[in-house]
Amino acid sequence: MSDVLLESEPSMDNRSPRHGVEQLSMQQALNLALDEVLAENSKALIFGEDCGRLGGVFRVTDGLRAKYGNGRVFDTPLAESGILGMAVGLAMAGFHPIPEVQFDGFAYPAINQIVCQIARMNYRSRGILPMPITLRVPSFGGIRAPEHHGESLEALFAHVPGLKVASPSNPHEAYHLLKYAATRPDPVIFMEPKSRYWQKGEVHFDSADATSPPDGSSPGGGSPTGAKVMREGRHLTLVAWGAMVARCLQVAGLAAEDGIDIEVLDLRWLKPIDEAALEASVRKTRRAVVVHEAPLTSGLGAEVAQLITRSCFDTLKAPVERVTGFDVPYPSGDLEDEYIPNIDRILFGIQRVLEYRRG
Amino acid sequence: MSDVLLESEPSMDNRSPRHGVEQLSMQQALNLALDEVLAENSKALIFGEDCGRLGGVFRVTDGLRAKYGNGRVFDTPLAESGILGMAVGLAMAGFHPIPEVQFDGFAYPAINQIVCQIARMNYRSRGILPMPITLRVPSFGGIRAPEHHGESLEALFAHVPGLKVASPSNPHEAYHLLKYAATRPDPVIFMEPKSRYWQKGEVHFDSADATSPPDGSSPGGGSPTGAKVMREGRHLTLVAWGAMVARCLQVAGLAAEDGIDIEVLDLRWLKPIDEAALEASVRKTRRAVVVHEAPLTSGLGAEVAQLITRSCFDTLKAPVERVTGFDVPYPSGDLEDEYIPNIDRILFGIQRVLEYRRG
Amino acid sequence: MVTAMDTLPTPATGSEAVPLSGPAAPPLTDDELRALYSLMVSVRHLDTSAIAWQRQGLIPGYAPELGQEAAQVGSGFAVDTSRDFVFPTYRELGVARAMGVDMVAYMSTHKATWHGGLYDPLESRLAPIQAVVGGSVLHAVGWAHGQTLTGPADGRLGVAMAYFGDGASSQGDIHEAMNFAAVMKAPVVFFVQNNGWAISLPTELQVAGGSVAGRAAGYGIPALRIDGNDVVAVVDATRRAFAHCRAGNGPVLIEAMTYRRGPHSTSDDPGRYRSLNEERDGAGEDPLERFRQRLLADGVAGEAFFAEALAAAKAEEEEIRAGIQALGPRPGSEMFDLVFQETTPALRAQAASWREESEHV
Amino acid sequence: MVTAMDTLPTPATGSEAVPLSGPAAPPLTDDELRALYSLMVSVRHLDTSAIAWQRQGLIPGYAPELGQEAAQVGSGFAVDTSRDFVFPTYRELGVARAMGVDMVAYMSTHKATWHGGLYDPLESRLAPIQAVVGGSVLHAVGWAHGQTLTGPADGRLGVAMAYFGDGASSQGDIHEAMNFAAVMKAPVVFFVQNNGWAISLPTELQVAGGSVAGRAAGYGIPALRIDGNDVVAVVDATRRAFAHCRAGNGPVLIEAMTYRRGPHSTSDDPGRYRSLNEERDGAGEDPLERFRQRLLADGVAGEAFFAEALAAAKAEEEEIRAGIQALGPRPGSEMFDLVFQETTPALRAQAASWREESEHV
Ligand SMILES: Cc1ncc(C[n+]2csc(CCOP(=O)(O)OP(=O)(O)O)c2C)c(N)n1
Ligand SMILES: Cc1ncc(C[n+]2csc(CCOP(=O)(O)OP(=O)(O)O)c2C)c(N)n1
Ligand SMILES: [Mg+2]
Ligand SMILES: [Mg+2]
C-alpha cells in the first residue's frame, strides 16, 4: 500500500473566516465551517466512511481531502466502532477528531465506544485525557430513505454523562454551532437534520446570534450554548430542534392567522439544555408544546416537559404537551409523513393546550 | 471439537411449578423460574458468557446446564453482539432464547443487534418472525464493582420501539416477572438489580399478585404487566423500580414516624409503563417523587414525571420531583453512596414536594 | 533474538488451507444451465429496469446488482428452499429471483412500501431485506445453530447462507459470526460478494491482507475464493459448501470475486471516485455475455433460446412493473399493529390519536 | 465440481507466514536479566499480597496475574516510555510495574478509589485501566495512527502496545482494530496474553482455529506465537516487534502462551469449572522459578541476589500497602468536576444540591 499520507498534496489556499452575509445551503454552511476549522487547527482531522474521495454521501466534506490532504481528511474501512475507537486514540495523542457516522442508524455499532470510552475518558483520566471529539451524525427522517436512515438518537445521547449534544435548524445555526462545537475540548454529538441539507438560508458570519431567517422578530439567544427564540409570541411556546424548528415556524405562521401568537424556541443544545431559556419563555406564554421526531416514550420531550413543569409549575395553564413520533420503528417512506409530527398534529397539540380546563 | 450438544446428559428430573410460599433469595427465585421455563418449553434456551459450567457470575443459571444439557444451556465466546445476533437467528428458527449479558455496561456492544434487529424483526417481517427473546441483564449499582458494572440502561431501552422492559424489586417479583416475561412472544429486557441478588424474601407461588414482602398493606397491582403498590399511603407517592423500591420502602417507614404517609409504587414494567396505576396513585396522594439510579437528564424519571403531570395536572399540589443519580459517569466504589439516591436525598426530595407553595 | 525455536507454531496458518469435506457436486445438466441463463437474463432485465423506474419516479431509490448476476443467481440456485434459509443484504435481487421469491413483494422495499419487503420470509426462506451492513450474518449463525440443536431431519442439516460484501467484512459482527460459527460448527455458508467497492472505497483500502477468504483459515474455516462472474463455478462452489455444511462439518466461506458495474445506488455518483477506464478494467467481461458464449460454444443453447429467454424476461418485468405500480401504501394503522405480537396500551392510545388527527375520524 | 483451477489463490493463507522486518534485538545483558528477575519477584510478591489484602478487607476486589509475570514484565520491559504508549486491561500489574508506574496510584483502582487508577497516564505512558474487554485496542490503533500523522521524531516512530486476552479476541472491536491498523500501517503491537481462560471458558471453546496469532496472517500482519512464560523470549519478541513498528512497517501481533494460575478475580471460584489436576497440567512450570533456574545455570545470579531481590520486593510491597491504607476516598465533588473540561449549568446545580444534601452544608 502506498504511503497513507501523501496520496494528495495539501493545498496552501487555506480559507480564512468570512464576513458579512451569504445565502448558503446547510450542506454548504457545514462544509465551510469544517474548512475553516481544518485551516485554523492543524490538529483537526476528518474521517469516516466515504468522507474523503466522495466528500461524504451528503457532500458535507466535499473538496476537503483535495485541499488538506489524505492525512487530514480520510476514508476509513466500514466499521463504526473502529472509527470512533480510533477517534479516542487520536484524541489521546492530541488530535481533534471530527469523525462522521454516515447515518444516524449506523451510530449503534459505535455506541459502546461512544458511551464507555468517548464520554468517560476525561473523567476516567481525571481530566488528563480530554476527548475533543466532534461526531457528526446526519440525523432524523424525512427523505424517504431505506431502513435505519431516519433515526433520532438525541434522547440516548443526552442521557449519557460526558457527552454534549447539538443540532442546528438552519444554515446559519449549522455554520456557527459546528464551528463552536469543533473547537471545544469536550465531546459533542452533532446531529445534522439531513432533510434540511439542501435548504438555503442566510448565514451571518459576523454574529453567531443573528436569528436566521432574520425576520426581524427577535435577536434571541445569546450564549453559543443556549437555546434561541426563533419567533417571539405571547400565547404558547413551541420547543423544537433540528428539522422540526422550520415546521414549528410554519405552524406559528398558520396559527397567527387565527390570532394565536406562538413563540418558537430552537433548543439548539440538547445537552446541556438551556433551562433558563425554557423558563423565561414559558413564564411569559404560560403554555408549551414540545415537538420531536423521535418516539414519544422516554424521548427528550419528556425531559423538556419536566424541566418546564418544574420551573413554571405555578404559572402553567395546562400540562406541557408532546407532539412526537410514535412508539414504533421508523417506518418506510410511504408512511413517514404519518410518523413525523406534521402541521395538523402540531396544531392539534396546540389546541389541546389552549383548550385545557382544570377538571 | 467434540459434539457441541452431548457434553452432558440432560437429567429427566424436570422441576414442576411450586405451590405455597418459600423463603428464597432473588438469585434462587430467578434460578427456579428459569428451571421451570426450561422444563415447560423445550424451545427455551439459555446462553451467554459463563452461564453454563460456572452457572453465571451471579449463579443465576447454576445447575441448569447439568440438568438440561449443553444444547439447552451453553457458554458462548466473549462477544455480546454475537450473543444477541445469534439470539435473533435462533428466534427466527422457532426457539425462545433467554440470553444473558454479564453486566449492564456490557450491553453496549450489543446495542446494534438489540435496537436494529431484536426490536424490529417482528415489525420488519410484518409479524411473521416474532422475537420471543428474554434478555437478562444484571443491572444497577451498589456492589462496589469495577467500572461499567453499575449502569442503569432503562431509559435507553424504554425509548426503543419494539422492546419491553421489566425489573423486579424482590424475590417474589423476580420469580413471577421472569416466568411471565420468558413465556411472551415479544422481546423483554429483564433488568435484575444485582445488589439484591442475595436478599431473601417470601415467594408466593400461587399468586403473582401477592405483594412481597407481604406486610398486609395492599394487594396492589393486578395485571402481570402492571405496576404494583408495595405500600399504601395518602400524602405522597414514591415511584421506583429495581433496587430503589426497597430503599423507598425504608424511607416510607422513616417518614411514617413523622406522620407522613407515603405510598410506594413499584413500576415493575418500565415499558410499557402502567399509566393508569400512576394516575390512580397520584390522584389520591396529589404529590409524587420518582427515584432512580440512572443519571437525571433524559432518564426514565422524566417520562414518569411527565405522565403523572399530564394525567394529574389539576390535582397535583407540587411539581413531580426526581431524586436520581447525577449526570456523571457511574463512580468508583468509594463514591457510589454519594451517587445512588440515598435515604437523605429521597427525604429531601419528599420535603421539597411537601413544602412546595405556589410562587 | 527470536529464533524459530523460540516461536511456537501457529496452528491455523500452516501451508495447507483448511480442507473442505463432503461429496463433490455432480456437473450441471443442460437443463440446469439453460435455467441459469434464463434466470440471469431475467435478473439483468429487471435490475436495469429498476434503475429506469427510479428515474421515472416509480420507485424512490434502488441499489443495482449489475455485474453480480452470476454470483447471485448461481448461489441462490444452489439453495434448497425446503430446508435452507438465506440472509440477504439490500442488493440481492438475483438471489431472491433465483429462489423464486415474489418479485413485486421483494421490490416493494425499493418502492418505500415496507422496510424488509412484503414477501413472506418463512415461506420463501429469504430473511427480510437487511439495510444494516453486516447486520444479519450473526442471525444466520443463530439459525444454523438451531438446525444443529434440532438435529438433521434425514441425516442432512438445513443450511443458512449469509450474504455480505467486501465492505461489510470490516464490521466486528462478521468476525464474531465467523468465530461463533466455527466454535459451534454451525452449518453456515458465508457468501461474500467481493465486488471491488463499498460505495467509494475500493477493496484494497478496505480489506487488509487483500482477501476475505484469507481470513477464514484463522478460524479453521474452509474457504473457496472463486471467479464470481462464472455462474457455473458459483453453483458448483455453493453446492460443495452446502454439502460440507449439511454433513455437519461446520461453516464454509465463499468469496466470489465480482464487480459492481453500476453506482452504489441511484443516489450515488461513481464519477467522483472512479474513472470510466478504471470501471472498464475492473469489471472485466460481462458475466451474462460470457455465459451466453459458453452455452453457444458448448452447444447447450442457441440464438432462438436466448431470444425466448429475453422475451420471457421482458414479459416478466412488465408484470412486475405493473404490480409495483399497483402497489398502494400500506395503511398507517400497520405502524402500530405490527410492533409487537402483544400490543400495549400506549400503542393503542397512540394509534387512536393518530387515527383522529391524521385520518380525521 | 470445483477444481483447483476454478478457485483463485487466497493471498493471505499461503505457506509462509507474513515476515517480520526490522533489525533483530541484541541479546539481553546480565544487568538486564537481573533487572527482569527483580521486577518479576516484585510483581509476584505484590500480586499475591493483593489477594491477601482483599481477604483482609483492605481492597474490595482484585484480578491476579499469577503465572503471567514473564509475559507482563517481559513486554513492559521492552517499552520506551519516552515515546511509546501502552494500553492495558484490568490485569496488567506486571506491565505497570515494569514501566515504572506509581503502584499506589495503580492499585487505587482496586481499592475502588477511582476507576482507571490515580496515576498520570500521560506521564507514565500507560493509558487508564480498562474494564471493557477489548475496549482500548482501537485506541491504540488511533494513537499509533497519530504517530504516523505527526511523523517520526528521529526516524523512529512511537509505538502503541495494546494488551488483550484470549477471551477478548472474540470481540468485534479486535477485528476492526487489526483491520484498521493493517490498512493504515499503524505502528501497533497487539500483545495477546493467551492465558487459557476467559473466566470459566477455556481457549478451545473461545478461539476457533486455536490461535489468535493464526488470525493475523488474514490481515497481512506478521505474528509471533511465543512461550509467554519465558521472560527472555518475551522481551526479545517484543523488542523485535517494536523495531518493526518503529521503522514504519505497520502492526505486529504477539501471542504469548501463558496460564492464569489463579482465579479470574477475587470473586471467582475456579473449582466450578476446572480441577486442580487440570490446573497443574495447564500451568506448567512456574515462570519465576524457571527464570531463577536459568539465571543460576547461566551463572548470571546466585542465591544472595535472589534473597536481596525478595527482600526488596517485600519492602516495596509494604510501602505500597501503607500507601493504599493511607488512601482516603476522593472528595465527592470530583464526581462533578471531572466530567467535562468545560462544565455545564446542570452539573453545577447538581453539585450544589449534592453538597447541600449529602455534606449538609
Ligand atoms: C452499519 C452500516 N454502516 C454504514 C452503512 C451505509 N452503507 C450502506 S451500503 C455501504 C457499503 C457496503 O459495501 P459492501 O459491504 O461492499 O456491499 P456492496 O454495497 O458493495 O454490495 C455503506 C457504507 C450501513 N448500511 N450500515
Ligand atoms: C465487553 C465485556 N464483556 C464482558 C466483560 C466481563 N468480563 C470481564 S473479564 C472477562 C474475561 C476476559 O477474558 P480474557 O480476555 O481472556 O482476559 P483474562 O481475564 O484472561 O485476562 C469477562 C467476560 C467485560 N469486562 N467486558
Ligand atoms: Mg462491495
Ligand atoms: Mg484469558
mmCIF file of N, CA and C in Angstrom, chain A residues 110-171:
data_model
loop_
_atom_site.group_PDB
_atom_site.id
_atom_site.type_symbol
_atom_site.label_atom_id
_atom_site.label_comp_id
_atom_site.label_asym_id
_atom_site.label_seq_id
_atom_site.Cartn_x
_atom_site.Cartn_y
_atom_site.Cartn_z
ATOM 1 N N ALA A 110 -21.388 1.805 17.155
ATOM 2 C CA ALA A 110 -20.332 2.560 17.834
ATOM 3 C C ALA A 110 -20.731 2.991 19.236
ATOM 4 N N ILE A 111 -21.922 2.623 19.676
ATOM 5 C CA ILE A 111 -22.419 3.113 20.965
ATOM 6 C C ILE A 111 -21.486 2.719 22.102
ATOM 7 N N ASN A 112 -20.942 1.521 22.044
ATOM 8 C CA ASN A 112 -20.032 1.095 23.103
ATOM 9 C C ASN A 112 -18.843 2.049 23.213
ATOM 10 N N GLN A 113 -18.233 2.374 22.095
ATOM 11 C CA GLN A 113 -17.094 3.290 22.130
ATOM 12 C C GLN A 113 -17.540 4.701 22.540
ATOM 13 N N ILE A 114 -18.712 5.104 22.103
ATOM 14 C CA ILE A 114 -19.184 6.453 22.440
ATOM 15 C C ILE A 114 -19.485 6.553 23.940
ATOM 16 N N VAL A 115 -20.244 5.593 24.444
ATOM 17 C CA VAL A 115 -20.707 5.684 25.833
ATOM 18 C C VAL A 115 -19.598 5.341 26.830
ATOM 19 N N CYS A 116 -18.886 4.242 26.570
ATOM 20 C CA CYS A 116 -17.926 3.753 27.560
ATOM 21 C C CYS A 116 -16.554 4.393 27.415
ATOM 22 N N GLN A 117 -16.273 4.958 26.261
ATOM 23 C CA GLN A 117 -14.920 5.485 26.067
ATOM 24 C C GLN A 117 -14.941 7.011 25.842
ATOM 25 N N ILE A 118 -15.542 7.451 24.750
ATOM 26 C CA ILE A 118 -15.507 8.887 24.445
ATOM 27 C C ILE A 118 -16.077 9.701 25.601
ATOM 28 N N ALA A 119 -17.215 9.265 26.115
ATOM 29 C CA ALA A 119 -17.889 10.044 27.148
ATOM 30 C C ALA A 119 -17.180 9.975 28.500
ATOM 31 N N ARG A 120 -16.299 8.999 28.684
ATOM 32 C CA ARG A 120 -15.736 8.791 30.024
ATOM 33 C C ARG A 120 -14.244 8.986 30.142
ATOM 34 N N MET A 121 -13.551 9.142 29.045
ATOM 35 C CA MET A 121 -12.094 9.149 29.153
ATOM 36 C C MET A 121 -11.590 10.366 29.934
ATOM 37 N N ASN A 122 -12.243 11.505 29.745
ATOM 38 C CA ASN A 122 -11.822 12.683 30.500
ATOM 39 C C ASN A 122 -11.973 12.433 32.004
ATOM 40 N N TYR A 123 -13.103 11.846 32.360
ATOM 41 C CA TYR A 123 -13.418 11.544 33.755
ATOM 42 C C TYR A 123 -12.467 10.475 34.308
ATOM 43 N N ARG A 124 -12.371 9.378 33.560
ATOM 44 C CA ARG A 124 -11.535 8.253 33.980
ATOM 45 C C ARG A 124 -10.091 8.710 34.205
ATOM 46 N N SER A 125 -9.618 9.592 33.333
ATOM 47 C CA SER A 125 -8.226 10.050 33.429
ATOM 48 C C SER A 125 -8.110 11.305 34.285
ATOM 49 N N ARG A 126 -9.172 11.676 34.963
ATOM 50 C CA ARG A 126 -9.172 12.835 35.845
ATOM 51 C C ARG A 126 -8.745 14.100 35.101
ATOM 52 N N GLY A 127 -9.271 14.237 33.882
ATOM 53 C CA GLY A 127 -9.057 15.463 33.117
ATOM 54 C C GLY A 127 -7.757 15.492 32.340
ATOM 55 N N ILE A 128 -6.974 14.424 32.428
ATOM 56 C CA ILE A 128 -5.662 14.423 31.761
ATOM 57 C C ILE A 128 -5.784 14.035 30.290
ATOM 58 N N LEU A 129 -6.807 13.282 29.959
ATOM 59 C CA LEU A 129 -7.009 12.882 28.570
ATOM 60 C C LEU A 129 -8.379 13.377 28.086
ATOM 61 N N PRO A 130 -8.459 14.655 27.741
ATOM 62 C CA PRO A 130 -9.745 15.183 27.254
ATOM 63 C C PRO A 130 -10.102 14.541 25.913
ATOM 64 N N MET A 131 -11.347 14.587 25.584
ATOM 65 C CA MET A 131 -11.828 13.972 24.343
ATOM 66 C C MET A 131 -12.481 15.040 23.457
ATOM 67 N N PRO A 132 -11.669 15.885 22.825
ATOM 68 C CA PRO A 132 -12.248 16.916 21.951
ATOM 69 C C PRO A 132 -12.683 16.304 20.626
ATOM 70 N N ILE A 133 -13.753 15.523 20.691
ATOM 71 C CA ILE A 133 -14.232 14.811 19.503
ATOM 72 C C ILE A 133 -15.589 15.371 19.102
ATOM 73 N N THR A 134 -15.697 15.799 17.869
ATOM 74 C CA THR A 134 -16.984 16.267 17.365
ATOM 75 C C THR A 134 -17.491 15.219 16.396
ATOM 76 N N LEU A 135 -18.523 14.495 16.817
ATOM 77 C CA LEU A 135 -19.046 13.405 15.987
ATOM 78 C C LEU A 135 -20.234 13.916 15.176
ATOM 79 N N ARG A 136 -20.037 14.000 13.880
ATOM 80 C CA ARG A 136 -21.127 14.438 13.002
ATOM 81 C C ARG A 136 -22.015 13.247 12.647
ATOM 82 N N VAL A 137 -23.315 13.418 12.854
ATOM 83 C CA VAL A 137 -24.269 12.351 12.544
ATOM 84 C C VAL A 137 -25.425 12.937 11.737
ATOM 85 N N PRO A 138 -25.474 12.680 10.432
ATOM 86 C CA PRO A 138 -26.673 13.056 9.665
ATOM 87 C C PRO A 138 -27.876 12.362 10.301
ATOM 88 N N SER A 139 -28.858 13.137 10.687
ATOM 89 C CA SER A 139 -29.884 12.614 11.589
ATOM 90 C C SER A 139 -31.309 12.916 11.137
ATOM 91 N N PHE A 140 -32.231 12.264 11.804
ATOM 92 C CA PHE A 140 -33.672 12.464 11.642
ATOM 93 C C PHE A 140 -34.152 11.968 10.264
ATOM 94 N N GLY A 141 -35.459 12.057 10.076
ATOM 95 C CA GLY A 141 -36.046 11.432 8.895
ATOM 96 C C GLY A 141 -36.437 12.412 7.802
ATOM 97 N N GLY A 142 -37.421 11.962 7.024
ATOM 98 C CA GLY A 142 -37.998 12.880 6.051
ATOM 99 C C GLY A 142 -37.450 12.821 4.652
ATOM 100 N N ILE A 143 -36.590 11.833 4.349
ATOM 101 C CA ILE A 143 -36.066 11.809 2.975
ATOM 102 C C ILE A 143 -36.393 10.501 2.252
ATOM 103 N N ARG A 144 -37.421 9.780 2.749
ATOM 104 C CA ARG A 144 -37.862 8.560 2.050
ATOM 105 C C ARG A 144 -36.711 7.588 1.828
ATOM 106 N N ALA A 145 -35.881 7.432 2.832
ATOM 107 C CA ALA A 145 -34.673 6.617 2.705
ATOM 108 C C ALA A 145 -34.947 5.186 3.156
ATOM 109 N N PRO A 146 -33.984 4.288 2.937
ATOM 110 C CA PRO A 146 -34.138 2.925 3.441
ATOM 111 C C PRO A 146 -34.162 2.870 4.974
ATOM 112 N N GLU A 147 -34.360 1.666 5.484
ATOM 113 C CA GLU A 147 -34.424 1.465 6.925
ATOM 114 C C GLU A 147 -33.138 1.963 7.597
ATOM 115 N N HIS A 148 -33.273 2.444 8.822
ATOM 116 C CA HIS A 148 -32.137 2.905 9.643
ATOM 117 C C HIS A 148 -31.529 4.218 9.142
ATOM 118 N N HIS A 149 -32.184 4.912 8.252
ATOM 119 C CA HIS A 149 -31.673 6.178 7.750
ATOM 120 C C HIS A 149 -32.548 7.343 8.208
ATOM 121 N N GLY A 150 -33.341 7.127 9.248
ATOM 122 C CA GLY A 150 -34.237 8.213 9.658
ATOM 123 C C GLY A 150 -34.405 8.294 11.163
ATOM 124 N N GLU A 151 -33.330 7.986 11.884
ATOM 125 C CA GLU A 151 -33.442 7.827 13.337
ATOM 126 C C GLU A 151 -33.101 9.113 14.100
ATOM 127 N N SER A 152 -33.652 9.203 15.274
ATOM 128 C CA SER A 152 -33.424 10.356 16.144
ATOM 129 C C SER A 152 -32.859 9.838 17.456
ATOM 130 N N LEU A 153 -31.577 9.991 17.656
ATOM 131 C CA LEU A 153 -30.927 9.381 18.826
ATOM 132 C C LEU A 153 -30.657 10.365 19.960
ATOM 133 N N GLU A 154 -31.275 11.556 19.902
ATOM 134 C CA GLU A 154 -30.878 12.567 20.880
ATOM 135 C C GLU A 154 -31.155 12.162 22.324
ATOM 136 N N ALA A 155 -32.237 11.427 22.565
ATOM 137 C CA ALA A 155 -32.541 11.059 23.954
ATOM 138 C C ALA A 155 -31.477 10.116 24.508
ATOM 139 N N LEU A 156 -31.030 9.217 23.659
ATOM 140 C CA LEU A 156 -29.961 8.295 24.066
ATOM 141 C C LEU A 156 -28.701 9.098 24.408
ATOM 142 N N PHE A 157 -28.279 9.954 23.493
ATOM 143 C CA PHE A 157 -27.040 10.699 23.707
ATOM 144 C C PHE A 157 -27.154 11.647 24.906
ATOM 145 N N ALA A 158 -28.300 12.295 25.035
ATOM 146 C CA ALA A 158 -28.446 13.281 26.105
ATOM 147 C C ALA A 158 -28.407 12.624 27.484
ATOM 148 N N HIS A 159 -28.715 11.352 27.532
ATOM 149 C CA HIS A 159 -28.739 10.640 28.816
ATOM 150 C C HIS A 159 -27.332 10.214 29.254
ATOM 151 N N VAL A 160 -26.383 10.269 28.334
ATOM 152 C CA VAL A 160 -25.047 9.764 28.633
ATOM 153 C C VAL A 160 -24.178 10.843 29.278
ATOM 154 N N PRO A 161 -23.806 10.656 30.544
ATOM 155 C CA PRO A 161 -22.942 11.641 31.185
ATOM 156 C C PRO A 161 -21.621 11.736 30.422
ATOM 157 N N GLY A 162 -21.162 12.946 30.192
ATOM 158 C CA GLY A 162 -19.895 13.121 29.498
ATOM 159 C C GLY A 162 -20.039 13.505 28.038
ATOM 160 N N LEU A 163 -21.263 13.468 27.527
ATOM 161 C CA LEU A 163 -21.490 13.912 26.150
ATOM 162 C C LEU A 163 -22.225 15.240 26.145
ATOM 163 N N LYS A 164 -21.948 16.046 25.129
ATOM 164 C CA LYS A 164 -22.766 17.206 24.816
ATOM 165 C C LYS A 164 -23.401 16.950 23.458
ATOM 166 N N VAL A 165 -24.560 17.536 23.225
ATOM 167 C CA VAL A 165 -25.313 17.229 22.012
ATOM 168 C C VAL A 165 -25.874 18.510 21.425
ATOM 169 N N ALA A 166 -25.622 18.731 20.152
ATOM 170 C CA ALA A 166 -26.168 19.921 19.496
ATOM 171 C C ALA A 166 -26.848 19.521 18.198
ATOM 172 N N SER A 167 -27.809 20.335 17.758
ATOM 173 C CA SER A 167 -28.449 20.104 16.470
ATOM 174 C C SER A 167 -28.861 21.442 15.876
ATOM 175 N N PRO A 168 -28.387 21.751 14.662
ATOM 176 C CA PRO A 168 -28.738 23.023 14.045
ATOM 177 C C PRO A 168 -30.059 22.922 13.290
ATOM 178 N N SER A 169 -30.735 24.035 13.136
ATOM 179 C CA SER A 169 -32.029 24.026 12.452
ATOM 180 C C SER A 169 -31.981 24.708 11.096
ATOM 181 N N ASN A 170 -30.902 25.425 10.793
ATOM 182 C CA ASN A 170 -30.825 26.132 9.511
ATOM 183 C C ASN A 170 -29.359 26.420 9.191
ATOM 184 N N PRO A 171 -29.049 26.926 8.020
ATOM 185 C CA PRO A 171 -27.646 27.093 7.620
ATOM 186 C C PRO A 171 -26.852 27.989 8.566
#
